[in-house]
Short mmCIF file of C-alpha atoms in Angstrom, two decimals:
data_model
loop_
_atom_site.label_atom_id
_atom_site.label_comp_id
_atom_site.label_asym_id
_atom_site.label_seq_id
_atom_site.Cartn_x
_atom_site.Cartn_y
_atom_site.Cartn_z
CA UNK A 1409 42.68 76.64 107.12
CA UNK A 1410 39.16 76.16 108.47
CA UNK A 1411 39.75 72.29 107.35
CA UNK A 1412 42.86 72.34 109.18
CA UNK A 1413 41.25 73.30 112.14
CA UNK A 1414 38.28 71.27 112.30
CA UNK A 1415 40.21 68.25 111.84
CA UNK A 1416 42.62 69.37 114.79
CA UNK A 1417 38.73 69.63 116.77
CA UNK A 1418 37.77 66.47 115.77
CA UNK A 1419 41.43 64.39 116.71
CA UNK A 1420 41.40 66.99 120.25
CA UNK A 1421 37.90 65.53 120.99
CA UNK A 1422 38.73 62.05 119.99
CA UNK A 1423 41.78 62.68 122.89
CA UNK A 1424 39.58 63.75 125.80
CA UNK A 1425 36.73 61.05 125.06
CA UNK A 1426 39.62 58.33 125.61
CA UNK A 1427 40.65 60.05 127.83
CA UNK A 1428 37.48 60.27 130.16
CA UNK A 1429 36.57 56.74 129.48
CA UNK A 1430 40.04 55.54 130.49
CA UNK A 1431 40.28 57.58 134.13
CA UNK A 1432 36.49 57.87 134.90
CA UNK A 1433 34.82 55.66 133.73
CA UNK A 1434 38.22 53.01 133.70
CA UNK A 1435 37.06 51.72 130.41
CA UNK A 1436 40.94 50.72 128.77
CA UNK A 1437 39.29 50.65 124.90
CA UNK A 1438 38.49 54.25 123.24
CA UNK A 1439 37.73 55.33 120.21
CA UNK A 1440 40.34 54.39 117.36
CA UNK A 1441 41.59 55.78 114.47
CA UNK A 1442 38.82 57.34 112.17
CA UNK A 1443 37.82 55.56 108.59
CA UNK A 1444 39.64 56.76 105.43
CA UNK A 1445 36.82 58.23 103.76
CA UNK A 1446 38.45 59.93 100.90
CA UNK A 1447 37.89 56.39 98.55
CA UNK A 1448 34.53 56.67 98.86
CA UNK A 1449 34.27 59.84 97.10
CA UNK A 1450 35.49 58.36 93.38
CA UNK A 1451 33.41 54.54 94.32
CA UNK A 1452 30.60 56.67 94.57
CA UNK A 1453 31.02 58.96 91.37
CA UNK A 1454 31.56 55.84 89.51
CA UNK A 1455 28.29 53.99 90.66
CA UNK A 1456 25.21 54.77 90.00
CA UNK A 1457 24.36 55.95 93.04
CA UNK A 1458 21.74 58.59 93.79
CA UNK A 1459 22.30 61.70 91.39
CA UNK A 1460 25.36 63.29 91.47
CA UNK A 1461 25.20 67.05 92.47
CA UNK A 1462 28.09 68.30 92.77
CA UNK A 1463 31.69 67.25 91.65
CA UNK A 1464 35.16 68.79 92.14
CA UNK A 1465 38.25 66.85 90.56
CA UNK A 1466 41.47 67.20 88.74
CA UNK A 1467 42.79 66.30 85.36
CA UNK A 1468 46.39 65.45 84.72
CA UNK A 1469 46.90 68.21 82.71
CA UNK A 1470 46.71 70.72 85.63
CA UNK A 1471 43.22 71.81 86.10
CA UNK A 1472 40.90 71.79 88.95
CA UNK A 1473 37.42 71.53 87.91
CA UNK A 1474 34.40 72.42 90.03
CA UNK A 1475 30.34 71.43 88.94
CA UNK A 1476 27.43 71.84 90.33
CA UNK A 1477 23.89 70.95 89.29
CA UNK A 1478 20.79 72.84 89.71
CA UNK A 1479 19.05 71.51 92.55
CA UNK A 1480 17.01 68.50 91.89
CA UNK A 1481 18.04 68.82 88.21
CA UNK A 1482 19.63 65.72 85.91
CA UNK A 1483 22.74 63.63 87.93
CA UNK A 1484 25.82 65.54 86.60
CA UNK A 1485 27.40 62.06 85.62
CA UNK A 1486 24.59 62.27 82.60
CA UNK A 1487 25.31 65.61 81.85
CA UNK A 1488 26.30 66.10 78.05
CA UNK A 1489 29.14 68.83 78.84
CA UNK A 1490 30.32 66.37 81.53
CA UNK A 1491 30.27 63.08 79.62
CA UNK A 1492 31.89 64.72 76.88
CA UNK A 1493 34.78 66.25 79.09
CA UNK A 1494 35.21 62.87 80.61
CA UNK A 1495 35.41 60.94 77.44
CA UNK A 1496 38.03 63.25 76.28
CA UNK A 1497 40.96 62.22 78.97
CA UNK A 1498 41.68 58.82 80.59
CA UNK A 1499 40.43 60.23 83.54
CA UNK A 1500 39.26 62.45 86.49
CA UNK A 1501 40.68 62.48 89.81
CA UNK A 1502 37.97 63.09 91.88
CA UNK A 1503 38.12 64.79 95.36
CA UNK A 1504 35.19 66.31 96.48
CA UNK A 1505 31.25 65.15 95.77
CA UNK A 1506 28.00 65.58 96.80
CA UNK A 1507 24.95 62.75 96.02
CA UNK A 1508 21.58 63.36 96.85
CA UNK A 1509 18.64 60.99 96.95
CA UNK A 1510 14.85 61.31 96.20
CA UNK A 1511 13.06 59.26 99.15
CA UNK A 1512 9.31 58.68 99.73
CA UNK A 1513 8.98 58.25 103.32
CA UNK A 1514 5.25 58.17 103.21
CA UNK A 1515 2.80 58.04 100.31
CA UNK A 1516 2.97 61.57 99.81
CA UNK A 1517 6.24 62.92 101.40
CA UNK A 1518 9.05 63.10 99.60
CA UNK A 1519 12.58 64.04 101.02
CA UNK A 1520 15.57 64.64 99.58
CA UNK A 1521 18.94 64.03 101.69
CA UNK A 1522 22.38 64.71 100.12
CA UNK A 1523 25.92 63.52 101.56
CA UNK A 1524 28.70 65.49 101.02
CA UNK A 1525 32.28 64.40 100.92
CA UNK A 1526 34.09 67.21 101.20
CA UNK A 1527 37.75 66.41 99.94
CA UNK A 1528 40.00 69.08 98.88
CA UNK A 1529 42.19 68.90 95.96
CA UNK A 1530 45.68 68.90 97.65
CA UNK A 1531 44.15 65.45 99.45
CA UNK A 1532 45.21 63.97 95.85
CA UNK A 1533 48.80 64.57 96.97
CA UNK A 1534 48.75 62.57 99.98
CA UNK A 1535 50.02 59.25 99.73
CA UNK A 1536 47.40 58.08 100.40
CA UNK A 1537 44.73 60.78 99.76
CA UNK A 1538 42.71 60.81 103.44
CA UNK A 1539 39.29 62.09 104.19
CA UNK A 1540 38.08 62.18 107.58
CA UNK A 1541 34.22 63.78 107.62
CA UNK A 1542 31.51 63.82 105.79
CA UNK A 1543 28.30 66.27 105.82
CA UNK A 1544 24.78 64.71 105.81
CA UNK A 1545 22.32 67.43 104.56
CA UNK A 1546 18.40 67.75 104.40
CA UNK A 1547 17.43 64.67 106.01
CA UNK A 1548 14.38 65.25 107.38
CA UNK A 1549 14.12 62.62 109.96
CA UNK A 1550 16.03 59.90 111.23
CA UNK A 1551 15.29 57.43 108.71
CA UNK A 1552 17.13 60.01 106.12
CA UNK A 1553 19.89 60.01 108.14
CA UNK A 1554 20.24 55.85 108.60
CA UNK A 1555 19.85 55.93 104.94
CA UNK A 1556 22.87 58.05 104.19
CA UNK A 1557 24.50 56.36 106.93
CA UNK A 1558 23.92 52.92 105.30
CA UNK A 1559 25.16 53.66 101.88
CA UNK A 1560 28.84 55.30 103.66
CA UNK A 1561 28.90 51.69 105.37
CA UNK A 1562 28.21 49.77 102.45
CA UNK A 1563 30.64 51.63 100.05
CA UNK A 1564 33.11 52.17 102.39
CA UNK A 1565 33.26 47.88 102.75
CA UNK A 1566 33.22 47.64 99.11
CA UNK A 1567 36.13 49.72 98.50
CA UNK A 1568 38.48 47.19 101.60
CA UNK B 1111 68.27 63.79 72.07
CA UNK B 1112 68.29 60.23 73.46
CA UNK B 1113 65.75 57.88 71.82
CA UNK B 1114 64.77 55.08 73.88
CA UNK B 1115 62.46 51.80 73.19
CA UNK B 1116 59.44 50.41 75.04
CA UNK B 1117 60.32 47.28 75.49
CA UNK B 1118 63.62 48.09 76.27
CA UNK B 1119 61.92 49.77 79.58
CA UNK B 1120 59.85 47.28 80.10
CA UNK B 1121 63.11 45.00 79.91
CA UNK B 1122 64.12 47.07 82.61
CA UNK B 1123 61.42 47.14 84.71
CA UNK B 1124 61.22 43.08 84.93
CA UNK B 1125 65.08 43.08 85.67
CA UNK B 1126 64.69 44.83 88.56
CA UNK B 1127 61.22 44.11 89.54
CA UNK B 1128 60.89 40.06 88.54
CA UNK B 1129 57.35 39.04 89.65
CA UNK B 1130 56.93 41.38 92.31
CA UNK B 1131 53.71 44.00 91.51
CA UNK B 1132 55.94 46.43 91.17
CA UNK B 1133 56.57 45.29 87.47
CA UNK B 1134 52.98 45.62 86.96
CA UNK B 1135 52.58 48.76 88.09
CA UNK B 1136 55.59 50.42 86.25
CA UNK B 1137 54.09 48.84 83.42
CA UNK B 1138 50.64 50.42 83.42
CA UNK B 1139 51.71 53.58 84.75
CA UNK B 1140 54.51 53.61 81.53
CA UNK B 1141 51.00 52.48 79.02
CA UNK B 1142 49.15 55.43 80.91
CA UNK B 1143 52.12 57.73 80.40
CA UNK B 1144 52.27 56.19 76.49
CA UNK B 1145 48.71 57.60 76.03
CA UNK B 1146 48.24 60.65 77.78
CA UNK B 1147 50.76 63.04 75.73
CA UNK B 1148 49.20 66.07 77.69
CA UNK B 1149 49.82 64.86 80.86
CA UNK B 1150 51.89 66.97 82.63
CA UNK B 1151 50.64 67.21 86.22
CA UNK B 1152 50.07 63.84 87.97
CA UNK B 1153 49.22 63.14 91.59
CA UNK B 1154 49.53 60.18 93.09
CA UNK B 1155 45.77 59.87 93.75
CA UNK B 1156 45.83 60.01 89.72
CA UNK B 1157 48.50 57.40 89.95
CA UNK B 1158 46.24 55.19 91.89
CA UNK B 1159 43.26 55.49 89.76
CA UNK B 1160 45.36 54.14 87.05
CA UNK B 1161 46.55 51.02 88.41
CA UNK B 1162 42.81 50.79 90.06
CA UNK B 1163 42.44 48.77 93.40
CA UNK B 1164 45.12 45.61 92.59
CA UNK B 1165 47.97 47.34 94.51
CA UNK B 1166 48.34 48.73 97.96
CA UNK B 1167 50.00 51.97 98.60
CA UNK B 1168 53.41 50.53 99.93
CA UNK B 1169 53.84 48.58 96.59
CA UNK B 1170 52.52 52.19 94.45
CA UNK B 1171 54.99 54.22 96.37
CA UNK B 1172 57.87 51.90 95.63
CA UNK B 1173 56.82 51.74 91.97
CA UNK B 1174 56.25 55.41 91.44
CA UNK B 1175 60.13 55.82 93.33
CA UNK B 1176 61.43 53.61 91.04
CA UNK B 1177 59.97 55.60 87.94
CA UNK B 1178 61.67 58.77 89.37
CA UNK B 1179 64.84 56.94 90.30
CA UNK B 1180 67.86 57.18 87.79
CA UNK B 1181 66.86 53.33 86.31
CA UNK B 1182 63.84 55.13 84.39
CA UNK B 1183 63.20 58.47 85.43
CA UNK B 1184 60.41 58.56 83.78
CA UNK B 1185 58.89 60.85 86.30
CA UNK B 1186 60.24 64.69 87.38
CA UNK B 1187 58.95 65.35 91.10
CA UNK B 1188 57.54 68.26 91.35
CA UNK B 1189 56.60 71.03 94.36
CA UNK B 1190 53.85 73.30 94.37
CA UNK B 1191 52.98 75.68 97.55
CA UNK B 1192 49.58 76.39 98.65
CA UNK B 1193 49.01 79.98 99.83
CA UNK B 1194 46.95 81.72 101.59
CA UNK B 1195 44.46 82.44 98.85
CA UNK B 1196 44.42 78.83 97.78
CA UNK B 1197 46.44 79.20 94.39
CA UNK B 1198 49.02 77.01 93.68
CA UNK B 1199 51.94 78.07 92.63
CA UNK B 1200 55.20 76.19 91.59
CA UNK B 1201 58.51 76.16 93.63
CA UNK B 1202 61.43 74.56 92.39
CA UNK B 1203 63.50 71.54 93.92
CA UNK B 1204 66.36 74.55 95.07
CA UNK B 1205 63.81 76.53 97.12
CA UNK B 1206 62.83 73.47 98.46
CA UNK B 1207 66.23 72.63 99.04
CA UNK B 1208 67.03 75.63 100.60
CA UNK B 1209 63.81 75.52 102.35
CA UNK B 1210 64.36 71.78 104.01
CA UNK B 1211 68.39 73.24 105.41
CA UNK B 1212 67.12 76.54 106.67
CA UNK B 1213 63.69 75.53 108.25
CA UNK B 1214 62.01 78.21 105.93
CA UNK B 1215 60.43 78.70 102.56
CA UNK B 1216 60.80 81.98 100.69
CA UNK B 1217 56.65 82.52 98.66
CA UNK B 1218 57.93 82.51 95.18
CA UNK B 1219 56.21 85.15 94.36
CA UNK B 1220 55.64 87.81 97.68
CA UNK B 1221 58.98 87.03 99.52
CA UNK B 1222 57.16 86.55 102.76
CA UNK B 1223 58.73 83.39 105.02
CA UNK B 1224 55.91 80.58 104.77
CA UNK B 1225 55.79 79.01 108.56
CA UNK B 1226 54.77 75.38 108.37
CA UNK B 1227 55.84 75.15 104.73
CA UNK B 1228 55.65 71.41 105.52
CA UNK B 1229 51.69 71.12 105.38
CA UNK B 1230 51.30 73.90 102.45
CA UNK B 1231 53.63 72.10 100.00
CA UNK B 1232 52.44 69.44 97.75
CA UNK B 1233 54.11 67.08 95.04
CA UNK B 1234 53.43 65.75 91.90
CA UNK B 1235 55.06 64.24 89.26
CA UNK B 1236 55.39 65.45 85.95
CA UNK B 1237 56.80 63.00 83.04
CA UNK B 1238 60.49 63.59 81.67
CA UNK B 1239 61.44 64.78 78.38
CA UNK B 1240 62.57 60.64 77.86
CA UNK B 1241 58.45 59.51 78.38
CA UNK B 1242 58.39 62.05 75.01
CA UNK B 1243 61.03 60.14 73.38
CA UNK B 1244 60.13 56.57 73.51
CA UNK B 1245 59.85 54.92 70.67
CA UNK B 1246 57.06 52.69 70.43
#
């Protein structure tokens, strides 16, 4: 439900920002329709990206599996339980992840931001499954947050 | 029990597909279906991970109608309601049925009307007793 409405807030806000451009500020061009994000979630599970920290999918048999790591702990995609779960079907439909990355911003500062694509597993019902957010966590100054918003640019053109 | 060959469904699938992607896509969904016994609850973003990023969805759509159509039916459709609590549970095509005339779906299991039933119910596919029966 909270989902539901959130997206409503986001497509109402979307509205009125065309909306003021159009009749105050007579700009005819508004935002368009948001990026499909929900493809990103399985590119990214299947690169090497970052360390995986959290997964949520669904295997064809019926289940919904959720995993999370221990923060700052070994990528998920290398965990043995995982691997071995993975090897055992064809495989996972993924619909929810979250990556994190270990930067040095200075010689001695580390940070650690984490993007979360938070799919839910009915989105795997859609034709075709749609995302339309993401959550960018612990960045610790804007370079953290160009960074995170680099890699959603540069997967999101591999996957056209 | 009706035994029925592989290639006499893929046989099928080129007469009525030709060299459209279509073909192609029945085909690897029918290989996928070939060997994954224990699949029994396939979405279509499963669907699409299987054919990978050849296809676009028009062309999956068509293919995954066709393999529920009476040429194949390879593929049961499927409903499943989303409640309140976020289980799933199953409805059957006649509540749905009933639910699509009347404008309002009965929860299987509390009685209560669902409002909206539209955006709580979900569909998947689930392969026919024939995908057991192929003979390879």
């Amino acid at each position: 439900m909270i989902h539901q409405e959130i997206s409503r807030a986001f497509v109402k806000s979307i509205s009125y920002f065309n909306e003021f451009i159009r009749n105050e500020l007579h700009i005819p061009l508004g935002l368009k329709d948001n990026a499909n994000l929900f493809p990103l979630i399985d590119h990214m599970y299947e690169s090497d990206e970052g360390k995986v920290g959290e997964l949520s999918f669904l295997t064809d048999e019926g289940s919904i599996k959720n995993e999370k790591m221990r923060k700052g702990k070994v990528d998920l995609r290398r965990e043995l339980y995982h691997k071995a779960g993975k090897e055992a079907v064809d495989h996972i439909s993924t619909y929810r992840i979250s990556i994190l990355w270990n930067l040095t911003i200075l010689d001695d500062i580390e940070t650690y931001p984490e993007l979360l694509l938070p799919g839910q597993s009915h989105c795997l019902n859609s034709k075709p499954p749609k995302l339309d957010e993401v959550i960018v966590k612990k960045c610790s100054c804007l370079e953290d947050y160009n960074f995170i918003l680099n890699k959603i640019i540069k997967y999101l053109d591999d996957c056209d | 029990m009706t035994v029925i060959s592989k290639q006499a469904l893929l046989d099928q699938i080129y007469e009525d597909w030709g060299s459209k992607p279509q073909s192609k896509i029945c085909v690897e969904i029918l290989e996928y279906l070939l060997r994954s016994s224990q699949a029994s609850h396939i979405t279509y973003g499963s669907l699409r991970k299987v054919i990978g990023k050849l296809y676009n969805d028009n062309e999956l759509l068509m293919a995954v109608q066709y393999l529920c159509g009476d040429k194949t039916k390879l593929f049961e459709v499927k409903f499943e309601l989303l409640d309140y609590d976020d289980n799933y549970i199953e409805v059957s095509n006649a509540e749905i049925d009933y639910a699509n005339e009347t404008g309002k779906l009965v929860h299987p299991e509390s009685g209560e009307y669902i409002s909206d039933f539209e955006d709580k119910v979900y569909m998947y596919f689930q392969p026919s007793l024939i995908v057991k029966n192929i003979a390879q």
